[in-house]
XYZ file of N, CA and C in Angstrom:
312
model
N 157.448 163.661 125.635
C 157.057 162.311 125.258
C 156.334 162.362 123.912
N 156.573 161.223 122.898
C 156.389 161.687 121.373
C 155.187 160.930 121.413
N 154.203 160.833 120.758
C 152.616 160.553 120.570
C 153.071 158.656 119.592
N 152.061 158.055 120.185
C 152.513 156.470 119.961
C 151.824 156.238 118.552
N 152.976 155.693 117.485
C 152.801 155.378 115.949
C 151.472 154.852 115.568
N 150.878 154.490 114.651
C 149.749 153.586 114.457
C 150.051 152.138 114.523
N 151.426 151.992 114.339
C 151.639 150.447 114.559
C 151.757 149.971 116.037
N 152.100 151.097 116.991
C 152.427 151.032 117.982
C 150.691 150.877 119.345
N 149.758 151.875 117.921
C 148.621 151.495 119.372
C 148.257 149.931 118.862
N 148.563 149.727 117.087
C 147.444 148.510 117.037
C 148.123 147.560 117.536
N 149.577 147.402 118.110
C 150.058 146.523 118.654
C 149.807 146.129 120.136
N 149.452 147.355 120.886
C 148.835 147.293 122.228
C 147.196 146.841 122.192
N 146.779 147.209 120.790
C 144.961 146.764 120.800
C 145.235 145.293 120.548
N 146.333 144.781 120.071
C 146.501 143.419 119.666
C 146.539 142.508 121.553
N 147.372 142.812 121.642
C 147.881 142.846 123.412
C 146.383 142.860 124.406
N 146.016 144.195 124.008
C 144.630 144.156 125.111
C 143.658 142.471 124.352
N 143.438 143.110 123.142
C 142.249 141.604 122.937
C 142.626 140.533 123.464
N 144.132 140.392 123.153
C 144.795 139.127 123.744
C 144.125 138.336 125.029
N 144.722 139.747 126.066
C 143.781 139.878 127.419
C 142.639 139.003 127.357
N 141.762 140.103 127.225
C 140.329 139.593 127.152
C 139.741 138.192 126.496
N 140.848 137.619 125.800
C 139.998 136.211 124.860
C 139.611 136.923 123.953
N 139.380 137.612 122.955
C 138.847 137.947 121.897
C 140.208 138.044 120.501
N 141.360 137.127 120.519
C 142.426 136.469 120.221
C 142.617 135.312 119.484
N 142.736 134.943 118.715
C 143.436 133.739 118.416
C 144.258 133.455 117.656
N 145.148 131.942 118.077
C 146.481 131.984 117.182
C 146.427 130.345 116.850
N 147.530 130.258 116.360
C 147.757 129.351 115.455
C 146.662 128.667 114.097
N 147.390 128.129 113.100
C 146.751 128.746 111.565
C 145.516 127.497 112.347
N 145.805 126.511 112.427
C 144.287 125.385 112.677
C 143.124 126.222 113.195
N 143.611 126.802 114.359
C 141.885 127.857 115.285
C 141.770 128.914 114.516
N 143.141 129.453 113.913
C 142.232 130.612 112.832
C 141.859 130.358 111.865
N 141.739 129.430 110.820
C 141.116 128.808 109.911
C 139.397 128.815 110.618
N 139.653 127.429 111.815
C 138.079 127.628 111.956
C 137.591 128.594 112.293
N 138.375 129.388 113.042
C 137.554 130.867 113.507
C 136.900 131.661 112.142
N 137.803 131.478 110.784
C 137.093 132.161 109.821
C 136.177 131.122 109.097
N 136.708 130.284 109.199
C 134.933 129.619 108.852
C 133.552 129.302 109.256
N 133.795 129.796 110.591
C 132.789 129.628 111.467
C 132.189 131.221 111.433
N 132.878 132.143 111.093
C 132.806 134.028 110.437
C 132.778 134.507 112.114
N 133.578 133.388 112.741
C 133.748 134.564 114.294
C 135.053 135.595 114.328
N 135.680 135.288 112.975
C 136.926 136.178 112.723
C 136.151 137.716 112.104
N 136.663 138.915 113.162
C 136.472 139.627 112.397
C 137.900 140.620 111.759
N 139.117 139.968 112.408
C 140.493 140.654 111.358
C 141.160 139.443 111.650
N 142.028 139.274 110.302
C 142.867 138.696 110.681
C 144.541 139.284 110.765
N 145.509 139.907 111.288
C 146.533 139.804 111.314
C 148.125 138.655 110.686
N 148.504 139.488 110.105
C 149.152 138.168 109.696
C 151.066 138.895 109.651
N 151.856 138.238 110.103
C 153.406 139.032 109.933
C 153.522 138.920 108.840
N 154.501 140.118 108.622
C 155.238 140.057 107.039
C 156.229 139.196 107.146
N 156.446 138.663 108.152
C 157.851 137.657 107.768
C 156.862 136.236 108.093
N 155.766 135.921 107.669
C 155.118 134.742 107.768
C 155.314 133.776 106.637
N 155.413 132.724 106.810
C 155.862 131.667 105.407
C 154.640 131.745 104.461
N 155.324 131.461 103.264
C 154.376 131.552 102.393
C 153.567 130.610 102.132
N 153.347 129.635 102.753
C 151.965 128.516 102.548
C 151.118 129.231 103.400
N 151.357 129.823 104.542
C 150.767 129.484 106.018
C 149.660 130.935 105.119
N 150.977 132.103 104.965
C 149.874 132.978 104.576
C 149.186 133.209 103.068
N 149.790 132.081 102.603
C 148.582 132.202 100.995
C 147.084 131.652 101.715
N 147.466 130.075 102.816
C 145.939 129.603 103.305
C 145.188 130.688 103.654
N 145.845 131.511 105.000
C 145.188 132.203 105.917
C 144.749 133.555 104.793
N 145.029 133.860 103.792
C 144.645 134.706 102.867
C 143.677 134.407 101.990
N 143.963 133.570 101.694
C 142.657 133.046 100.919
C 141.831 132.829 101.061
N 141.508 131.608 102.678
C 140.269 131.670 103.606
C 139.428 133.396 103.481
N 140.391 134.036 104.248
C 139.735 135.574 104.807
C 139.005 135.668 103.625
N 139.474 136.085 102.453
C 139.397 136.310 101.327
C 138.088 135.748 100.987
N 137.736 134.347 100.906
C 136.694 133.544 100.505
C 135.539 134.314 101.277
N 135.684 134.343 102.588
C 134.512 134.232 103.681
C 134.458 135.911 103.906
N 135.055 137.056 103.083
C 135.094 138.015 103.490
C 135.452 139.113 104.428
N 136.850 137.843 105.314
C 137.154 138.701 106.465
C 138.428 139.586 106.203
N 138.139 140.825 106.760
C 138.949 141.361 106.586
C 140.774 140.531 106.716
N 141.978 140.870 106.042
C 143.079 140.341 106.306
C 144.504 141.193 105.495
N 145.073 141.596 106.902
C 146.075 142.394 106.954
C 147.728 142.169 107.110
N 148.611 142.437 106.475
C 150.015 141.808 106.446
C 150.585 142.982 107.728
N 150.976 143.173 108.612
C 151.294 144.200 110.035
C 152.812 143.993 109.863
N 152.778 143.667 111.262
C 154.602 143.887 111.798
C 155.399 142.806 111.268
N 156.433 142.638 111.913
C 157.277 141.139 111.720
C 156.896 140.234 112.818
N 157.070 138.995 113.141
C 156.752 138.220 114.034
C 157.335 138.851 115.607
N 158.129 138.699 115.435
C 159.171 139.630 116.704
C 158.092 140.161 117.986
N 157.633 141.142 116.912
C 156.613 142.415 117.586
C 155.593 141.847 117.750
N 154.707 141.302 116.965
C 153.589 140.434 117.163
C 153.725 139.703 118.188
N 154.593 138.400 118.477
C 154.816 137.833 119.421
C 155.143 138.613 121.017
N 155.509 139.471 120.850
C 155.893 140.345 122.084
C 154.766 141.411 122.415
N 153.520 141.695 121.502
C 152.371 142.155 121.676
C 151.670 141.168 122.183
N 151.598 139.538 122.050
C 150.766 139.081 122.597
C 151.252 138.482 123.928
N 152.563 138.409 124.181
C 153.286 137.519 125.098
C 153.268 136.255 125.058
N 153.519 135.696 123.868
C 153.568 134.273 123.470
C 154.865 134.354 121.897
N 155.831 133.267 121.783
C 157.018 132.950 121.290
C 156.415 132.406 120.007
N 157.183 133.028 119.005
C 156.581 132.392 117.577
C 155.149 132.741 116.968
N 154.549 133.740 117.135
C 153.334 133.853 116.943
C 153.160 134.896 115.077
N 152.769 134.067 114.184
C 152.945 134.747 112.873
C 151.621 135.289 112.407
N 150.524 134.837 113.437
C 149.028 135.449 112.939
C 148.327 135.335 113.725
N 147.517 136.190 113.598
C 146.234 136.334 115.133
C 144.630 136.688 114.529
N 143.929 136.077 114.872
C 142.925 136.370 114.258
C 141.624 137.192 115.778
N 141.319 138.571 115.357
C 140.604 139.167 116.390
C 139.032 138.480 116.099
N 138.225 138.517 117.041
C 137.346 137.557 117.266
C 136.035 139.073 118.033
N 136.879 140.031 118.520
C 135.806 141.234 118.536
C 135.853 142.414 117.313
N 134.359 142.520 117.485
C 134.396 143.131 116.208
C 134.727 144.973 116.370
N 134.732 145.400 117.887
C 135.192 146.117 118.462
C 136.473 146.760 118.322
N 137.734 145.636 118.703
C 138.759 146.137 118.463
C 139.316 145.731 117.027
N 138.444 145.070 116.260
C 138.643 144.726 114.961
C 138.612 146.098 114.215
N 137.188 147.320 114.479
C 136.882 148.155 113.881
C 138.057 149.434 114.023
N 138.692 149.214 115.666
C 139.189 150.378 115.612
C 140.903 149.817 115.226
N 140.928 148.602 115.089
C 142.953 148.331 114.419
C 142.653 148.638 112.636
N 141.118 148.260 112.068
C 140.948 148.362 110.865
C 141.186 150.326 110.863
N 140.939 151.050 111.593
C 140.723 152.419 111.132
C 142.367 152.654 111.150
N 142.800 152.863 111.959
C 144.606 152.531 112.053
C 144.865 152.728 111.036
N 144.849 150.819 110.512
C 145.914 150.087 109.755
C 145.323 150.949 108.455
N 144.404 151.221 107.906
C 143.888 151.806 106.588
C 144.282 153.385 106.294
């Protein structure tokens, strides 16, 4: 059995937060989540449209939260078990710290 990729655990750490509520999706709750600074990553697909992720980039950007371009939607959506999902914003700073060591 071959040892699981880095995209592959942060996609299951995506999955677990999911779990727990420490999750959120769609661009309206992740906007406020980063303005309110309860975002501590944001996730975003590479196949995400380009308004959705210049906003959600720029916000992070402004307010200092970390913000990362990951998988394609596909995978994302099938990490969280929800259809259509192009960005997720983690809300613990927990599994924020250890998808940031990963993804870097």
């Amino acid at each position: 059995m071959r040892p699981l990729s880095n995209e592959q655990k942060i996609l299951n750490l995506v999955g677990l937060a999911t779990r727990a509520r420490c999750a959120v999706f769609g661009e309206d709750q992740i906007l406020k989540t980063i303005r309110n600074k309860e975002a501590k990553l944001v996730l975003l697909a590479s196949d995400i449209g380009a308004n959705t992720g210049k906003t959600l980039t720029d916000k992070s950007i402004y307010y200092g939260i970390p913000c990362r371009t990951f998988v394609e939607e596909a995978q994302l959506s099938q990490a969280v078990g929800k259809s259509r999902r192009v960005a997720v914003a983690i809300t613990d700073a927990g599994f924020a710290k250890k998808m940031l060591s990963l993804l870097d």
